[in-house]
Coordinates of C-alpha atoms in Angstrom, one line a residue:
M1 CA -23.8 3.6 -7.4
E2 CA -24.3 4.9 -10.6
R3 CA -21.6 7.1 -11.3
V4 CA -18.2 6.2 -10.3
A5 CA -14.6 7.4 -11.7
V6 CA -10.5 6.0 -11.5
V7 CA -7.6 8.6 -11.9
G8 CA -4.8 7.5 -13.5
L9 CA -4.4 5.0 -15.8
G10 CA -1.9 2.9 -15.0
N11 CA -1.7 -1.0 -14.2
I12 CA -3.2 -0.5 -10.6
A13 CA -6.2 2.0 -12.0
T14 CA -6.9 -0.8 -14.7
R15 CA -7.4 -2.9 -12.1
H16 CA -9.9 -1.1 -10.4
R17 CA -11.8 0.0 -13.1
R18 CA -12.3 -3.6 -13.7
N19 CA -13.3 -4.5 -10.3
L20 CA -15.6 -1.4 -10.1
K21 CA -17.6 -2.6 -13.5
Q22 CA -17.4 -6.3 -12.1
L23 CA -19.0 -4.7 -8.6
F24 CA -21.2 -2.1 -10.4
P25 CA -22.1 -3.4 -14.2
N26 CA -24.4 -1.0 -14.6
A27 CA -22.8 2.1 -13.4
L28 CA -21.2 4.8 -15.8
L29 CA -17.0 4.5 -15.2
Y30 CA -15.5 7.9 -16.1
A31 CA -11.7 7.5 -16.4
M32 CA -9.1 10.2 -16.1
S33 CA -5.4 10.4 -16.9
A34 CA -3.1 11.5 -13.7
S35 CA -2.0 14.3 -16.2
G36 CA -5.0 15.3 -17.4
R37 CA -4.3 14.3 -20.8
M38 CA -6.8 12.6 -23.2
P39 CA -5.2 9.7 -24.3
Q40 CA -5.2 8.5 -27.9
E41 CA -5.1 4.8 -26.7
A42 CA -8.3 2.3 -25.8
V43 CA -8.9 2.7 -21.9
S44 CA -10.4 -0.7 -20.7
N45 CA -13.8 -0.7 -18.9
A46 CA -14.0 2.9 -19.4
D47 CA -17.4 4.7 -20.5
R48 CA -16.4 8.2 -20.5
L49 CA -12.9 10.1 -20.6
V50 CA -12.7 13.1 -18.7
E51 CA -9.6 15.8 -18.8
S52 CA -10.1 17.0 -14.9
I53 CA -11.5 16.9 -11.7
D54 CA -13.7 19.6 -12.1
A55 CA -15.0 17.8 -14.9
L56 CA -15.2 14.8 -12.5
I57 CA -17.3 17.1 -9.4
A58 CA -19.8 18.6 -12.6
Q59 CA -20.4 15.1 -13.6
Q60 CA -21.5 14.4 -10.2
V61 CA -19.8 11.1 -9.5
Q62 CA -20.3 9.3 -6.6
L63 CA -17.0 7.6 -5.5
V64 CA -13.6 8.1 -7.2
I65 CA -10.5 6.4 -7.0
V66 CA -7.5 8.3 -6.9
A67 CA -4.7 5.8 -8.5
S68 CA -2.3 8.4 -9.9
P69 CA 1.3 8.9 -8.8
A70 CA 1.5 9.9 -5.0
P71 CA 2.8 13.4 -5.5
F72 CA -0.5 14.2 -7.6
H73 CA -3.1 12.4 -4.8
A74 CA -3.6 15.6 -2.6
K75 CA -4.2 17.6 -5.8
H76 CA -6.8 15.4 -7.3
A77 CA -8.4 14.2 -3.9
I78 CA -9.0 17.5 -2.1
P79 CA -11.7 18.9 -4.6
L80 CA -13.4 15.8 -4.6
I81 CA -13.4 15.8 -0.6
K82 CA -14.6 19.1 -0.5
A83 CA -17.0 18.6 -3.0
G84 CA -18.2 15.7 -0.9
I85 CA -17.4 13.1 -3.2
A86 CA -16.4 9.6 -1.4
V87 CA -12.5 9.0 -2.7
L88 CA -10.5 6.0 -2.4
I89 CA -6.9 6.8 -2.5
E90 CA -4.2 4.4 -3.6
K91 CA -1.2 3.8 -1.2
P92 CA 0.4 6.0 0.1
V93 CA -1.7 8.6 1.0
S94 CA 1.0 11.3 -0.5
A95 CA 4.6 11.7 -1.3
T96 CA 4.9 14.0 1.5
L97 CA 4.2 14.6 5.3
D98 CA 2.7 18.3 4.3
E99 CA 0.3 16.9 1.7
A100 CA -0.8 14.2 3.8
K101 CA -1.7 16.5 6.8
A102 CA -3.5 18.7 3.8
L103 CA -5.7 15.9 2.7
Q104 CA -6.1 15.1 6.6
E105 CA -7.5 18.3 7.4
V106 CA -9.8 18.3 4.9
A107 CA -11.1 14.9 5.0
T108 CA -12.0 15.8 8.9
Q109 CA -13.5 19.2 8.1
Y110 CA -15.6 18.1 5.1
Q111 CA -16.4 14.7 7.0
T112 CA -16.1 12.9 3.2
P113 CA -15.8 9.2 3.5
V114 CA -11.7 8.7 2.4
A115 CA -9.8 5.5 2.8
I116 CA -6.3 4.5 1.5
G117 CA -5.6 1.9 -0.2
Y118 CA -3.2 -0.5 1.8
C119 CA -5.0 -4.0 0.2
L120 CA -2.9 -6.4 1.8
R121 CA -4.7 -5.5 5.4
Y122 CA -7.5 -7.7 3.1
L123 CA -5.1 -10.8 2.6
P124 CA -6.7 -13.9 4.4
S125 CA -3.2 -14.8 6.1
A126 CA -2.7 -11.0 6.9
V127 CA -6.3 -11.1 9.1
E128 CA -5.2 -14.5 11.1
I129 CA -1.7 -13.0 12.2
K130 CA -3.4 -10.0 13.3
K131 CA -5.5 -12.4 15.1
Y132 CA -3.1 -14.8 16.7
L133 CA -0.3 -11.6 17.4
S134 CA -3.3 -10.3 19.5
S135 CA -4.2 -12.9 21.1
G136 CA -1.2 -13.2 22.8
M137 CA -0.1 -16.4 22.1
L138 CA 3.5 -15.2 21.7
G139 CA 3.5 -14.4 25.1
N140 CA 6.5 -11.6 25.1
L141 CA 7.2 -10.6 21.6
Y142 CA 10.9 -10.1 21.5
H143 CA 11.5 -9.0 18.1
A144 CA 10.2 -8.9 14.9
H145 CA 11.9 -9.7 10.8
V146 CA 9.9 -7.9 8.3
E147 CA 11.2 -8.4 5.0
I148 CA 10.5 -7.6 1.1
G149 CA 12.5 -7.5 -2.1
Q150 CA 12.1 -8.1 -6.1
Y151 CA 14.0 -7.2 -9.1
L152 CA 12.6 -4.0 -10.3
P153 CA 13.1 -4.5 -14.1
D154 CA 11.3 -7.8 -13.3
W155 CA 8.4 -5.8 -12.4
R156 CA 6.9 -4.4 -15.7
P157 CA 9.0 -6.2 -18.3
S158 CA 7.6 -4.4 -21.2
K159 CA 8.6 -1.3 -19.9
D160 CA 12.4 0.1 -19.2
Y161 CA 12.1 0.4 -15.3
R162 CA 14.2 3.5 -15.3
E163 CA 11.2 5.2 -17.0
S164 CA 8.3 3.5 -14.1
V165 CA 6.9 6.0 -11.4
S166 CA 8.8 3.5 -8.9
A167 CA 12.1 4.6 -10.1
R168 CA 11.5 8.4 -10.3
S169 CA 11.3 10.8 -7.4
E170 CA 9.4 13.2 -9.0
L171 CA 6.6 10.4 -9.5
G172 CA 6.9 9.5 -5.6
G173 CA 9.4 6.5 -6.6
G174 CA 12.1 4.6 -4.2
A175 CA 11.8 1.5 -2.2
L176 CA 10.2 3.4 0.8
L177 CA 7.3 4.5 -0.8
E178 CA 6.3 2.2 -3.2
L179 CA 6.8 -0.8 -0.6
S180 CA 5.4 1.0 2.2
H181 CA 2.7 -1.6 2.7
E182 CA 4.9 -3.3 5.0
L183 CA 5.7 -0.2 7.0
D184 CA 1.5 0.1 7.3
Y185 CA 0.9 -3.4 8.2
S186 CA 3.6 -3.7 10.7
Q187 CA 2.4 -0.6 13.0
W188 CA -1.3 -2.2 12.1
L189 CA 0.2 -5.5 14.1
L190 CA 2.5 -4.0 16.1
G191 CA 1.7 -0.8 17.3
D192 CA 3.2 2.7 17.0
L193 CA 6.8 2.4 16.4
T194 CA 9.6 4.4 17.0
L195 CA 12.5 4.4 14.8
E196 CA 16.1 3.6 16.5
H197 CA 18.5 3.5 13.1
A198 CA 18.3 3.5 9.4
I199 CA 20.7 3.1 6.2
L200 CA 19.3 3.9 2.6
R201 CA 20.8 2.7 -0.3
S202 CA 21.2 2.9 -4.0
S203 CA 22.7 0.3 -6.2
K204 CA 25.0 0.7 -9.8
E205 CA 23.2 -2.3 -10.9
L206 CA 20.3 -0.3 -11.0
S207 CA 21.5 3.3 -11.8
L208 CA 18.5 4.9 -10.3
K209 CA 18.1 8.4 -8.4
V210 CA 16.0 7.1 -5.3
E211 CA 16.7 4.4 -2.9
D212 CA 16.6 0.9 -4.3
S213 CA 17.5 -0.7 -0.7
A214 CA 16.5 0.8 2.8
D215 CA 17.2 -1.0 6.6
M216 CA 15.6 0.0 9.5
I217 CA 15.4 -0.9 12.9
F218 CA 12.4 0.4 14.9
T219 CA 11.1 -0.5 18.8
T220 CA 7.2 -0.6 19.7
S221 CA 6.0 0.5 22.7
Q222 CA 6.3 -2.6 24.5
Q223 CA 10.5 -2.5 23.9
A224 CA 10.6 -4.8 20.9
V225 CA 13.0 -4.9 18.1
L226 CA 11.5 -4.8 14.3
Y227 CA 13.8 -4.7 11.4
V228 CA 12.1 -3.9 8.2
H229 CA 14.3 -4.6 4.9
L230 CA 12.7 -3.0 1.6
D231 CA 14.6 -3.9 -1.6
F232 CA 14.4 -3.6 -5.7
L233 CA 17.2 -5.8 -5.9
Q234 CA 16.4 -9.4 -5.1
R235 CA 16.4 -11.9 -8.5
R236 CA 13.6 -13.8 -6.7
A237 CA 10.6 -12.3 -5.0
Y238 CA 10.6 -12.6 -1.6
R239 CA 7.8 -11.1 0.8
C240 CA 8.1 -12.6 4.5
C241 CA 7.8 -11.9 8.1
R242 CA 9.0 -13.4 11.8
F243 CA 7.5 -12.9 14.6
V244 CA 9.8 -14.1 18.3
G245 CA 8.0 -14.4 21.4
S246 CA 8.8 -16.3 24.6
K247 CA 6.2 -19.0 23.6
G248 CA 7.5 -19.5 20.1
V249 CA 8.2 -18.2 16.7
L250 CA 5.1 -17.3 14.0
M251 CA 6.5 -17.1 10.1
W252 CA 4.2 -15.3 7.9
D253 CA 4.8 -15.9 3.9
L254 CA 3.0 -13.4 2.3
M255 CA 3.8 -15.1 -0.9
K256 CA 2.2 -18.2 -0.4
N257 CA -0.6 -16.6 2.1
E258 CA 0.7 -18.9 4.5
L259 CA 1.1 -18.9 8.5
L260 CA 3.2 -21.0 10.6
F261 CA 3.6 -21.6 14.2
H262 CA 6.8 -23.1 15.7
S263 CA 6.6 -23.9 19.3
S264 CA 8.3 -26.5 21.8
Q265 CA 5.8 -28.8 20.8
G266 CA 6.6 -28.7 17.2
D267 CA 5.2 -26.9 14.1
E268 CA 1.5 -26.0 13.1
V269 CA 0.2 -24.7 9.6
L270 CA -2.6 -22.1 10.9
Y271 CA -3.2 -21.1 7.6
S272 CA -2.5 -21.9 4.2
D273 CA -4.6 -21.0 0.8
P274 CA -1.5 -20.8 -1.9
R275 CA -4.0 -20.7 -4.8
Y276 CA -6.1 -17.5 -3.3
D277 CA -6.9 -15.0 -5.9
R278 CA -5.5 -11.9 -4.8
N279 CA -7.6 -9.8 -6.8
N280 CA -10.4 -10.6 -4.4
M281 CA -7.9 -8.3 -1.8
Y282 CA -8.7 -5.2 -3.9
L283 CA -12.4 -6.6 -4.2
D284 CA -13.1 -7.1 -0.5
M285 CA -11.4 -3.5 0.3
M286 CA -14.2 -1.5 -2.2
I287 CA -16.7 -3.7 -0.7
D288 CA -15.5 -3.0 2.7
F289 CA -15.3 1.3 1.6
I290 CA -18.6 1.2 -0.1
D291 CA -19.9 0.2 3.6
Q292 CA -18.4 3.1 5.0
V293 CA -20.0 5.4 2.3
K294 CA -23.4 4.1 3.5
G295 CA -22.5 4.8 7.1
F296 CA -21.3 1.3 8.4
S297 CA -18.4 0.3 10.3
S298 CA -15.2 -0.3 7.8
K299 CA -11.5 -1.4 8.3
N300 CA -10.3 0.6 5.9
V301 CA -7.2 2.7 6.4
S302 CA -7.9 6.1 7.6
V303 CA -5.9 9.0 6.3
S304 CA -4.9 9.5 9.9
D305 CA -3.1 6.2 9.7
A306 CA -1.9 6.4 6.6
T307 CA -0.1 9.9 7.6
K308 CA 2.0 8.0 9.9
I309 CA 3.6 6.1 7.3
I310 CA 4.2 9.2 5.8
E311 CA 5.6 10.6 9.5
L312 CA 7.5 7.3 9.6
I313 CA 9.3 7.4 6.1
E314 CA 10.2 11.3 6.5
Q315 CA 11.9 10.4 9.7
V316 CA 13.8 7.5 8.3
K317 CA 15.1 9.8 5.2
N318 CA 16.3 12.5 7.5
V319 CA 17.9 9.5 9.8
A320 CA 19.9 7.9 6.8
A321 CA 20.3 11.4 5.0
S322 CA 23.9 11.3 6.5
K323 CA 24.1 7.3 6.1
T324 CA 22.9 7.2 2.1
K325 CA 25.8 5.6 0.0
D326 CA 25.9 4.1 -3.2
I327 CA 26.5 0.0 -3.1

């Protein structure tokens, strides 16, 4: 790659610029703000600044990471896709189902390499649990519990959390979109999900105009029950899953990067690497996307798969509309 670009100037965009420089130290790296403004502050790991997607196309960049807020993803990515420029879009694919479908249609029509940045699929313990669940070691899966919680004001302590993307509906905020990793890997691990029940809540503590807590019950094609909980409220960060089957229980701690198996024969550590450098997930995802650009097989998340997550989110919002409440 000789010319690469990142759209967006937030934390995740900063990470992507750094990683692109690591992978392509000699490449010319262009940066663009989500709004198109020319930043007055220094932008790390950027060789050139541009004001528009048209400018990136004119510079004949070969690969672009779209790391702008979700409501801007379609606006930024579609012209690039039409120009035949490979695009990696940060999760979620978009903020609405209509925009996701528009992206999917354009990607199919132009056959440009496009992938969605659900990097947790590259966490080593995620790869392991996928393998073990596929092996049938649990027997019949009865139910699963997926939970993530972290106190939103602690995410970016130097910034007023109420002004963050996570807190603003016009920027794609709210627990459902911001924490959609959990919905993505649940469907990746268990197959297509059917929504049975949902409750969205907004706490008085955070005073947000978006949901800061979401509870959902799904069923799988094999009639296992999946409970998913997402929130911005837990003072101690938590991210764990539990899969209960006829032959035992799989416990997955994403923060410890650890996988345990409990059965009648006792407890077993199937995988554990708490010192894993999580930036490697992003690097592995990018390397995989580059393979896709070159025409090789890839494990990256397709626009089609990512659109299914937006479909689930819109179903949740519709089902929960009459039940949404303040707490």
